[in-house]
Amino acid sequence: MAALSVNVVRKRFPALGAAPEKLVLENVRFAASEGETVAVLGPSGCGKTTLLNLVAGLDPEFEGRIERPPGRLAFVFQEPRLLPWRTVEDNLRFVLAGEADAKARIDAALAEVELPDAGPVYASRLSLGMARRVALARALVVRPSLLLLDEPFVSLDQPTAWRLRLLLLDLLARHAVTTLLVTHEPREAVMLADRILLLTAAPGRPRAELRVPLSPEERRDLARIEAVARRLLPDRPEPLAVEAA
Amino acid sequence: MSATELAAAVAPARPERVRRFEARRLRAPLSVLLLLGLWAGTAWLLAAPRLFPGPASVLEAVVRELVAGELLFHLGWTLLRVAAAFALAMLVGAAIGIAMGRVAVLDDLGRPWLLFFLNLPALVTIVLCYVWIGLVEAAAVIAVAINKIPNVAVTVREGARALDKSLFEMARVFAVPRLAVLEHVVLPQLAPYFLAAARSGLALVWKIVLVVELLGRPNGVGFQIHSAFQLFDVATVLAYALAFMGVVQLVEWLGFQPLQRRLERWRR
Ligand SMILES: Nc1ncnc2c1ncn2[C@@H]1O[C@H](COP(=O)(O)OP(=O)(O)OP(=O)(O)O)[C@@H](O)[C@H]1O
Ligand SMILES: [Mg+2]
């Protein structure tokens, strides 16, 4: 039984001023069963964020049909999108809407992302890496049935990014939540996802769908190797991106 | 931010910078003294104590009115009117501003009205309110509020237009209730605009309140200034004016500045 089923026949952005109408996604069709992690991998500008916005219900203007599992939705946006004028704790409380055990859940979520003492800090004072972890904690604290991740580790330095990917791997294993991860970093997809959907460059069309035959332990090793390699080796140019079809 | 960065951010500025800062702090009191000196010198040169009293005679008038109980009585009435008109203007102006900033139709419909009220002379509003509502307290307060509402609306509208769309999306995805969105997303973003409107509002409102009192109230600073004017008692006119300016400055120091510091504590 699919928890999430996505069928985007066409997604277009209408012409605006001098900009012509733009086809962004076509025939993107996939499903994810409960607890499964599906990665959508494609080059920059191929419509990954657009796809997540459709799945999240933020943009109802498209041809096709999307079914989400019942329960709460959580979204880790491409930018952390925290409330800078609130503390980390209040940022998490904001999405809990007066649930009884809020405080305990907030503390647990912050401990999970290895920020147990960040509660009273204003979100404006966080480094990007910390802010991304808080955004992750905010997503997990609602105990979502569907988790959307939009390049959650982009624009971090490589060792940090790999450390956080390792952290996310453990979190996903523990929470068993249906996850849709969008990324342009192939290693990230391989490490985190059960299945990978490859998209072409804009407009995004499905290119291939593959299963990742890795055990949890192998995934962890992969992340550790990357983290160490990135720490030891001098910075390389951008990792191999998926080329256009 | 790392621990060392954090320490650097909260550490005091370097000593030489501190000293220069101290010297600069003396400039404002010095400037006040200079003004007082110029005033006293001019009064001495003109030698017309009734028409151009010096600082000493004005201080004398302040003390005289204070001891007689007049100053606080009239100051109190004026403050009440200022507070009422200010609160009314902020509330109504903010509501109009938010509505116009968020709903395009209301913005288009409201713009000509706003223009009309922005250009309506304060005196006209006051006279019309007294004629239509009567020489009563409500008329005075409403007249002042009407003068201020368009300014508040224009300022708050700017803020409402600039609200961050991405945070609304975040709140929507996480199914945050409307009231919480208002409290944690909308109001913090509007706070600087409210504060700007409130500051310029207070300055405008108290000046108009004096006119309202002069035209149709039996008490208040405006009424007293009017009475003193009929006697050509310039010292008393200045005494009331300065006393009220002092009160307004006190509101700035004890009200707005701490409030601003509180609201901006989260900024780096
Ligand atoms: N609201 C919009 N109106 C018009 N065009 C848009 C809009 N949002 C996105 N686009 C266009 O749609 C295309 C896909 O954008 P999208 O943000 O989904 O890409 P992406 O795959 O997430 O890229 P990146 O990896 O850089 O984040 C881009 O060409 C973008 O310019
Ligand atoms: Mg994107």
Coordinates of C-alpha atoms and ligand atoms in Angstrom, one line a residue:
Chain A
M1 CA 0.0 0.0 0.0
A2 CA 1.5 3.3 -1.0
A3 CA 1.5 6.0 1.7
L4 CA 2.4 8.6 -0.8
S5 CA 1.4 8.6 -4.4
V6 CA 2.5 11.3 -6.8
N7 CA 1.3 11.7 -10.4
V8 CA 2.2 15.1 -11.8
V9 CA 1.1 15.1 -15.5
R10 CA 2.2 18.6 -16.1
K11 CA 3.2 21.6 -14.0
R12 CA 3.5 24.9 -15.8
F13 CA 4.2 28.4 -14.5
P14 CA 2.1 30.9 -16.5
A15 CA 3.7 33.6 -18.5
L16 CA 4.5 36.7 -16.5
G17 CA 5.3 39.9 -18.2
A18 CA 8.2 39.3 -20.6
A19 CA 8.8 35.8 -19.3
P20 CA 7.0 33.1 -21.4
E21 CA 5.0 30.3 -20.0
K22 CA 7.3 27.7 -18.5
L23 CA 6.9 23.9 -18.4
V24 CA 8.7 22.7 -15.2
L25 CA 7.6 19.1 -14.6
E26 CA 6.1 16.5 -16.9
N27 CA 4.9 12.9 -16.2
V28 CA 6.6 12.7 -12.8
R29 CA 5.0 9.6 -11.3
F30 CA 6.1 7.6 -8.3
A31 CA 4.9 6.2 -5.0
A32 CA 6.4 5.6 -1.6
S33 CA 5.3 2.9 0.8
E34 CA 5.1 3.6 4.5
G35 CA 8.4 4.3 6.2
E36 CA 10.2 4.3 2.8
T37 CA 12.6 7.0 1.8
V38 CA 12.4 8.1 -1.9
A39 CA 15.0 10.5 -3.3
V40 CA 14.3 12.7 -6.3
L41 CA 17.7 13.5 -7.9
G42 CA 18.1 16.1 -10.6
P43 CA 20.2 19.1 -11.6
S44 CA 19.6 22.6 -10.3
G45 CA 16.5 24.2 -11.8
C46 CA 14.8 20.9 -12.9
G47 CA 11.8 21.6 -10.7
K48 CA 12.7 19.7 -7.4
T49 CA 11.5 22.5 -5.1
T50 CA 8.4 22.9 -7.3
L51 CA 7.6 19.2 -6.9
L52 CA 7.9 19.4 -3.1
N53 CA 5.6 22.4 -3.1
L54 CA 3.0 20.4 -5.0
V55 CA 3.3 17.5 -2.6
A56 CA 3.0 19.8 0.4
G57 CA -0.1 21.3 -1.1
L58 CA 1.4 24.8 -1.2
D59 CA 0.7 25.1 -4.9
P60 CA -2.6 23.6 -6.1
E61 CA -2.1 24.7 -9.7
F62 CA -1.0 21.6 -11.7
E63 CA -2.4 18.8 -13.8
G64 CA -2.4 15.5 -12.0
R65 CA -3.0 14.0 -8.6
I66 CA -1.2 13.6 -5.4
E67 CA -2.3 11.5 -2.4
R68 CA -0.7 12.1 0.9
P69 CA -0.9 9.8 3.9
P70 CA -3.2 10.9 6.7
G71 CA -1.4 12.5 9.7
R72 CA 0.9 15.5 10.0
L73 CA 3.2 16.8 7.3
A74 CA 6.7 18.2 7.9
F75 CA 8.8 20.1 5.5
V76 CA 12.5 20.9 5.8
F77 CA 12.8 23.8 3.3
Q78 CA 15.9 24.6 1.2
E79 CA 16.5 27.5 3.6
P80 CA 15.9 26.8 7.3
R81 CA 12.9 29.2 7.5
L82 CA 13.0 29.7 11.3
L83 CA 11.4 32.6 13.0
P84 CA 14.5 34.7 13.7
W85 CA 12.7 36.7 16.5
R86 CA 11.9 33.6 18.5
T87 CA 14.1 31.3 20.5
V88 CA 14.9 27.8 19.2
E89 CA 12.5 26.4 21.8
D90 CA 9.7 28.7 20.7
N91 CA 10.4 27.9 17.1
L92 CA 9.6 24.2 17.9
R93 CA 6.7 25.1 20.1
F94 CA 5.3 27.1 17.2
V95 CA 4.5 23.9 15.3
L96 CA 3.2 22.0 18.3
A97 CA 0.1 24.2 18.8
G98 CA -0.4 23.6 22.5
E99 CA 0.2 19.8 22.7
A100 CA 0.3 18.7 26.3
D101 CA 3.9 17.2 26.4
A102 CA 5.4 19.9 24.2
K103 CA 8.3 20.7 26.4
A104 CA 9.5 17.1 26.7
R105 CA 9.1 16.6 23.0
I106 CA 11.0 19.7 22.2
D107 CA 13.9 18.8 24.5
A108 CA 14.0 15.3 23.0
A109 CA 14.0 16.6 19.4
L110 CA 16.8 19.1 20.2
A111 CA 18.8 16.3 21.8
E112 CA 18.3 14.2 18.7
V113 CA 19.9 16.8 16.5
E114 CA 22.7 17.2 19.0
L115 CA 21.7 20.7 20.1
P116 CA 20.5 20.0 23.7
D117 CA 21.4 23.5 24.9
A118 CA 20.2 25.6 22.0
G119 CA 16.6 26.0 23.4
P120 CA 17.0 29.5 24.8
V121 CA 19.0 30.9 21.9
Y122 CA 17.4 33.3 19.4
A123 CA 17.2 31.6 16.0
S124 CA 18.8 34.7 14.4
R125 CA 22.0 33.9 16.3
L126 CA 22.4 30.3 14.9
S127 CA 25.0 29.4 12.3
L128 CA 23.6 27.9 9.1
G129 CA 24.6 24.4 10.2
M130 CA 22.8 24.8 13.5
A131 CA 19.8 26.4 11.9
R132 CA 19.5 23.4 9.5
R133 CA 19.6 21.0 12.5
V134 CA 16.9 23.1 14.2
A135 CA 14.8 22.9 11.1
L136 CA 15.2 19.2 11.1
A137 CA 14.2 19.0 14.8
R138 CA 11.2 21.2 14.0
A139 CA 10.1 18.7 11.4
L140 CA 10.6 15.6 13.6
V141 CA 9.0 17.1 16.7
V142 CA 5.6 17.0 15.1
R143 CA 5.9 13.2 14.5
P144 CA 5.0 13.5 10.9
S145 CA 3.6 10.8 8.7
L146 CA 5.2 12.4 5.7
L147 CA 8.6 14.2 5.8
L148 CA 9.7 16.4 2.9
L149 CA 13.3 17.4 2.7
D150 CA 14.5 20.0 0.2
E151 CA 18.3 19.7 -0.2
P152 CA 18.6 19.9 3.6
F153 CA 22.4 20.2 3.6
V154 CA 23.1 22.5 0.7
S155 CA 25.6 25.4 1.2
L156 CA 27.3 23.8 4.2
D157 CA 30.9 22.9 4.3
Q158 CA 31.4 19.3 3.2
P159 CA 32.6 17.7 6.5
T160 CA 29.6 19.3 8.3
A161 CA 27.2 18.2 5.5
W162 CA 28.3 14.6 5.8
R163 CA 28.1 14.6 9.6
L164 CA 24.6 15.9 9.3
R165 CA 23.7 13.3 6.7
L166 CA 24.9 10.6 9.1
L167 CA 22.7 12.2 11.8
L168 CA 19.7 12.2 9.4
L169 CA 20.3 8.6 8.5
D170 CA 20.0 7.6 12.2
L171 CA 17.0 9.8 12.7
L172 CA 15.1 8.3 9.7
A173 CA 15.9 4.8 10.9
R174 CA 14.5 5.7 14.3
H175 CA 11.4 7.5 13.2
A176 CA 10.4 5.2 10.3
V177 CA 8.6 8.1 8.5
T178 CA 7.7 8.1 4.9
T179 CA 10.3 10.5 3.4
L180 CA 10.6 12.4 0.2
L181 CA 14.1 13.8 -0.2
V182 CA 15.0 16.1 -3.0
T183 CA 18.7 16.7 -3.9
H184 CA 21.2 17.3 -6.7
E185 CA 23.9 15.4 -4.8
P186 CA 24.0 11.7 -5.9
R187 CA 25.9 10.5 -2.9
E188 CA 23.4 12.0 -0.6
A189 CA 20.6 10.2 -2.5
V190 CA 22.5 6.9 -2.4
M191 CA 23.2 7.1 1.2
L192 CA 19.8 8.1 2.4
A193 CA 17.2 6.7 0.0
D194 CA 15.7 3.3 -0.5
R195 CA 14.8 4.3 -4.1
I196 CA 16.0 7.1 -6.3
L197 CA 14.0 8.8 -9.1
L198 CA 16.3 10.5 -11.6
L199 CA 14.9 13.6 -13.3
T200 CA 16.1 15.3 -16.5
A201 CA 17.3 18.9 -16.6
A202 CA 14.5 21.4 -16.9
P203 CA 11.7 20.6 -17.6
G204 CA 12.0 17.7 -15.1
R205 CA 10.9 14.4 -16.7
P206 CA 11.6 11.0 -15.2
R207 CA 14.9 9.5 -16.5
A208 CA 15.2 6.4 -14.4
E209 CA 14.1 4.8 -11.2
L210 CA 16.5 2.7 -9.2
R211 CA 16.6 0.8 -6.0
V212 CA 19.6 1.3 -3.6
P213 CA 20.9 -2.1 -2.5
L214 CA 22.6 -1.0 0.7
S215 CA 22.3 -2.1 4.3
P216 CA 21.9 0.5 7.0
E217 CA 25.5 -0.4 8.2
E218 CA 26.9 0.2 4.6
R219 CA 25.1 3.5 4.4
R220 CA 26.6 4.6 7.7
D221 CA 30.1 3.5 6.5
L222 CA 29.5 5.5 3.3
A223 CA 28.7 8.6 5.3
R224 CA 31.7 8.1 7.6
I225 CA 34.1 7.6 4.6
E226 CA 32.8 10.8 2.9
A227 CA 33.0 12.8 6.2
V228 CA 36.6 11.7 6.7
A229 CA 37.6 12.1 3.1
R230 CA 36.2 15.6 2.9
R231 CA 38.0 16.5 6.1
L232 CA 41.3 15.1 4.9
L233 CA 41.3 16.1 1.3
P234 CA 41.4 19.7 0.1
D235 CA 38.2 21.1 -1.3
R236 CA 37.2 19.7 -4.6
P237 CA 34.9 21.3 -7.1
E238 CA 31.2 20.5 -6.8
P239 CA 30.5 16.8 -6.6
L240 CA 29.4 15.1 -9.8
A241 CA 26.0 16.4 -10.7
V242 CA 23.5 14.4 -12.7
E243 CA 23.9 15.4 -16.3
A244 CA 21.1 16.3 -18.6
A245 CA 19.7 13.4 -20.5
Chain B
M1 CA 28.2 30.7 15.5
S2 CA 31.1 29.1 17.4
A3 CA 31.9 29.7 21.0
T4 CA 34.7 32.1 20.2
E5 CA 32.6 34.1 17.8
L6 CA 29.9 34.3 20.5
A7 CA 32.5 35.6 23.0
A8 CA 33.7 38.2 20.5
A9 CA 30.2 39.3 19.8
V10 CA 29.4 40.1 23.4
A11 CA 32.8 41.5 24.4
P12 CA 33.0 45.2 25.1
A13 CA 34.4 47.5 22.5
R14 CA 38.1 48.3 22.6
P15 CA 39.1 50.9 25.3
E16 CA 40.0 53.8 23.0
R17 CA 36.6 53.4 21.3
V18 CA 34.9 53.6 24.6
R19 CA 36.7 56.8 25.5
R20 CA 35.7 58.5 22.2
F21 CA 32.2 57.4 22.8
E22 CA 32.2 59.0 26.3
A23 CA 33.3 62.3 24.8
R24 CA 30.5 62.2 22.2
R25 CA 28.0 61.6 24.9
L26 CA 28.7 65.1 26.3
R27 CA 27.7 66.8 23.1
A28 CA 23.9 66.6 23.6
P29 CA 23.9 68.1 27.1
L30 CA 26.3 70.7 25.9
S31 CA 23.9 71.6 23.0
V32 CA 21.1 72.0 25.5
L33 CA 23.2 74.3 27.6
L34 CA 24.1 76.3 24.5
L35 CA 20.4 76.7 23.6
L36 CA 19.6 77.9 27.2
G37 CA 22.4 80.3 27.0
L38 CA 21.3 81.7 23.7
W39 CA 17.8 82.1 25.0
A40 CA 18.9 83.8 28.2
G41 CA 21.2 86.1 26.2
T42 CA 18.5 87.1 23.8
A43 CA 16.1 87.8 26.7
W44 CA 18.7 89.9 28.4
L45 CA 19.4 91.9 25.2
L46 CA 15.7 92.5 24.4
A47 CA 15.0 93.4 28.0
A48 CA 11.2 92.8 27.5
P49 CA 10.4 90.3 30.3
R50 CA 6.7 90.1 29.5
L51 CA 7.0 89.4 25.8
F52 CA 10.3 87.5 25.8
P53 CA 10.9 86.1 29.2
G54 CA 14.2 84.3 30.0
P55 CA 14.6 80.7 31.3
A56 CA 14.4 81.9 34.9
S57 CA 11.0 83.5 34.6
V58 CA 9.6 80.5 32.7
L59 CA 10.9 78.2 35.5
E60 CA 9.3 80.5 38.0
A61 CA 6.0 80.2 36.1
V62 CA 6.3 76.4 36.1
V63 CA 6.8 76.4 39.9
R64 CA 4.0 78.8 40.4
E65 CA 1.5 76.7 38.4
L66 CA 2.8 73.5 40.0
V67 CA 2.3 74.8 43.5
A68 CA -1.2 76.1 42.7
G69 CA -2.1 72.6 41.4
E70 CA -3.0 74.0 38.0
L71 CA -0.1 72.4 36.1
L72 CA -0.7 68.8 37.0
F73 CA -4.5 69.2 36.6
H74 CA -4.3 70.5 33.0
L75 CA -1.4 68.3 32.2
G76 CA -3.4 65.3 33.3
W77 CA -6.4 66.2 31.2
T78 CA -4.2 66.7 28.1
L79 CA -2.4 63.4 28.7
L80 CA -5.7 61.6 29.0
R81 CA -6.9 63.0 25.7
V82 CA -3.5 62.2 24.1
A83 CA -3.7 58.6 25.4
A84 CA -7.2 58.1 24.2
A85 CA -6.7 59.6 20.7
F86 CA -3.4 57.8 20.3
A87 CA -4.8 54.4 21.2
L88 CA -7.8 54.9 18.9
A89 CA -5.6 56.1 16.0
M90 CA -3.1 53.2 16.5
L91 CA -5.8 50.6 16.6
V92 CA -7.9 51.8 13.7
G93 CA -4.9 52.9 11.6
A94 CA -3.2 49.5 12.1
A95 CA -6.3 47.6 11.2
I96 CA -6.7 49.7 8.0
G97 CA -3.0 49.4 7.2
I98 CA -3.0 45.6 7.6
A99 CA -6.1 45.2 5.5
M100 CA -4.8 47.4 2.7
G101 CA -1.4 45.8 2.8
R102 CA -2.8 42.3 2.5
V103 CA -5.8 42.7 0.2
A104 CA -5.2 44.3 -3.2
V105 CA -8.9 45.3 -3.7
L106 CA -9.0 47.1 -0.3
D107 CA -5.7 48.9 -1.2
D108 CA -7.1 50.1 -4.5
L109 CA -10.4 51.2 -3.0
G110 CA -8.8 52.8 0.1
R111 CA -6.0 54.7 -1.6
P112 CA -8.2 57.8 -2.6
W113 CA -9.7 57.9 0.8
L114 CA -6.3 57.8 2.4
L115 CA -5.2 60.6 0.2
F116 CA -8.2 62.7 1.1
F117 CA -7.7 62.3 4.8
L118 CA -4.0 62.7 4.6
N119 CA -4.5 66.1 3.0
L120 CA -7.5 67.2 5.2
P121 CA -6.2 70.1 7.4
A122 CA -6.4 69.2 11.1
L123 CA -8.3 72.4 11.8
V124 CA -11.1 71.3 9.5
T125 CA -11.5 67.9 11.1
I126 CA -11.6 69.5 14.5
V127 CA -14.2 72.1 13.6
L128 CA -16.4 69.6 11.8
C129 CA -16.3 67.1 14.7
Y130 CA -17.3 69.8 17.2
V131 CA -20.1 70.9 14.9
W132 CA -21.4 67.4 14.1
I133 CA -20.8 65.6 17.4
G134 CA -21.0 68.6 19.8
L135 CA -18.5 70.3 22.1
V136 CA -17.9 67.0 24.0
E137 CA -14.9 64.9 24.9
A138 CA -15.7 62.2 22.3
A139 CA -15.6 64.8 19.5
A140 CA -12.2 66.1 20.7
V141 CA -10.7 62.6 20.8
I142 CA -12.2 61.5 17.5
A143 CA -11.0 64.6 15.8
V144 CA -7.4 64.0 16.9
A145 CA -7.6 60.3 16.0
I146 CA -8.9 61.1 12.5
N147 CA -5.9 63.3 11.9
K148 CA -3.5 60.5 12.8
I149 CA -5.2 57.4 11.4
P150 CA -4.0 57.9 7.8
N151 CA -0.4 58.2 8.8
V152 CA -0.6 55.0 10.9
A153 CA -2.4 53.2 8.1
V154 CA 0.3 54.2 5.5
T155 CA 3.2 53.1 7.7
V156 CA 1.6 49.8 8.8
R157 CA 0.6 49.1 5.2
E158 CA 4.2 49.2 4.2
G159 CA 5.0 46.6 6.9
A160 CA 2.0 44.4 5.9
R161 CA 3.2 44.5 2.2
A162 CA 6.7 43.4 3.2
L163 CA 5.6 40.3 5.2
D164 CA 7.7 37.3 4.5
K165 CA 5.8 34.9 2.3
S166 CA 8.1 31.9 3.0
L167 CA 7.2 32.0 6.7
F168 CA 3.5 31.9 5.9
E169 CA 4.2 28.8 3.8
M170 CA 6.1 27.2 6.6
A171 CA 3.2 27.9 9.0
R172 CA 0.7 26.5 6.5
V173 CA 2.7 23.2 6.0
F174 CA 2.9 22.7 9.8
A175 CA -0.9 23.5 10.1
V176 CA -0.2 26.3 12.7
P177 CA -3.4 27.9 13.9
R178 CA -4.2 31.4 12.6
L179 CA -3.9 33.1 16.0
A180 CA -0.4 31.7 16.6
V181 CA 0.6 32.8 13.1
L182 CA -0.6 36.3 14.0
E183 CA 1.4 36.3 17.2
H184 CA 4.6 34.7 16.1
V185 CA 4.9 35.6 12.4
V186 CA 2.9 38.7 11.6
L187 CA 3.2 40.9 14.7
P188 CA 7.0 40.5 15.1
Q189 CA 7.4 41.6 11.5
L190 CA 5.1 44.6 12.0
A191 CA 6.6 45.7 15.3
P192 CA 9.1 48.1 13.8
Y193 CA 6.4 49.7 11.7
F194 CA 4.1 50.0 14.8
L195 CA 6.9 51.6 16.7
A196 CA 7.7 54.1 13.9
A197 CA 4.0 55.0 13.7
A198 CA 3.7 55.3 17.4
R199 CA 6.6 57.6 17.7
S200 CA 5.7 60.0 15.0
G201 CA 2.1 59.5 16.2
L202 CA 2.7 60.7 19.7
A203 CA 4.5 63.8 18.4
L204 CA 1.7 64.7 16.1
V205 CA -1.2 63.8 18.4
W206 CA -0.2 66.0 21.3
K207 CA 0.2 69.0 19.1
I208 CA -3.3 68.5 17.7
V209 CA -4.7 67.9 21.1
L210 CA -3.6 71.3 22.2
V211 CA -5.5 72.9 19.2
V212 CA -8.6 70.8 20.1
E213 CA -8.4 72.1 23.7
L214 CA -7.9 75.6 22.6
L215 CA -11.0 75.5 20.4
G216 CA -13.5 73.7 22.6
R217 CA -12.4 72.3 25.9
P218 CA -12.6 73.9 29.4
N219 CA -9.3 72.5 30.6
G220 CA -6.0 71.0 29.4
V221 CA -2.7 72.5 28.4
G222 CA -4.2 73.9 25.2
F223 CA -6.9 75.7 27.2
Q224 CA -4.4 77.1 29.6
I225 CA -2.2 78.4 26.8
H226 CA -5.2 80.0 25.3
S227 CA -6.0 81.8 28.6
A228 CA -2.4 82.9 29.0
F229 CA -2.4 84.2 25.4
Q230 CA -5.4 86.4 26.1
L231 CA -3.4 88.0 28.9
F232 CA -0.2 88.1 26.8
D233 CA 1.4 86.0 29.5
V234 CA 4.2 84.5 27.5
A235 CA 6.0 83.0 30.5
T236 CA 2.9 80.9 31.3
V237 CA 2.5 79.8 27.7
L238 CA 6.1 78.6 27.6
A239 CA 5.8 77.0 31.0
Y240 CA 2.9 74.8 29.9
A241 CA 4.5 74.0 26.6
L242 CA 7.9 73.1 28.1
A243 CA 6.2 71.0 30.8
F244 CA 4.3 69.0 28.3
M245 CA 7.3 68.6 26.0
G246 CA 9.1 67.2 29.0
V247 CA 6.4 64.7 29.6
V248 CA 6.5 63.6 26.0
Q249 CA 10.2 63.2 26.1
L250 CA 9.8 61.1 29.3
V251 CA 7.4 58.8 27.4
E252 CA 10.1 58.4 24.7
W253 CA 12.8 57.6 27.3
L254 CA 10.8 55.4 29.6
G255 CA 8.4 53.9 27.1
F256 CA 9.5 53.8 23.5
Q257 CA 13.2 53.3 23.9
P258 CA 13.0 50.3 26.4
L259 CA 10.2 48.9 24.2
Q260 CA 12.4 49.1 21.1
R261 CA 15.3 47.5 22.9
R262 CA 13.1 44.7 24.0
L263 CA 11.6 44.2 20.5
E264 CA 15.1 44.2 18.9
R265 CA 16.8 42.0 21.4
W266 CA 16.7 39.1 18.9
R267 CA 18.8 41.0 16.3
R268 CA 22.4 40.1 16.1
Ligands
LIG1 N1 6.8 30.9 -9.0 C1 7.5 30.7 -10.1 N2 7.1 31.3 -11.3 C2 7.8 31.0 -12.4 N3 8.8 30.2 -12.5 C3 9.2 29.5 -11.5 C4 8.5 29.7 -10.2 N4 9.2 29.0 -9.3 C5 10.1 28.3 -9.9 N5 10.1 28.6 -11.2 C6 11.0 28.1 -12.3 O1 10.9 26.7 -12.3 C7 12.1 26.0 -12.5 C8 12.3 25.0 -11.4 O2 12.5 25.7 -10.2 P1 12.8 24.9 -8.8 O3 13.0 25.9 -7.8 O4 11.7 23.9 -8.6 O5 14.1 24.2 -9.2 P2 15.0 23.2 -8.3 O6 15.2 21.9 -9.0 O7 14.5 23.2 -6.9 O8 16.4 24.0 -8.3 P3 17.6 24.1 -7.2 O9 18.3 22.8 -7.2 O10 18.5 25.2 -7.7 O11 16.9 24.4 -5.9 C9 13.2 27.1 -12.5 O12 13.5 27.4 -13.8 C10 12.5 28.3 -11.9 O13 13.0 29.5 -12.5
MG2 MG 15.2 23.9 -5.1

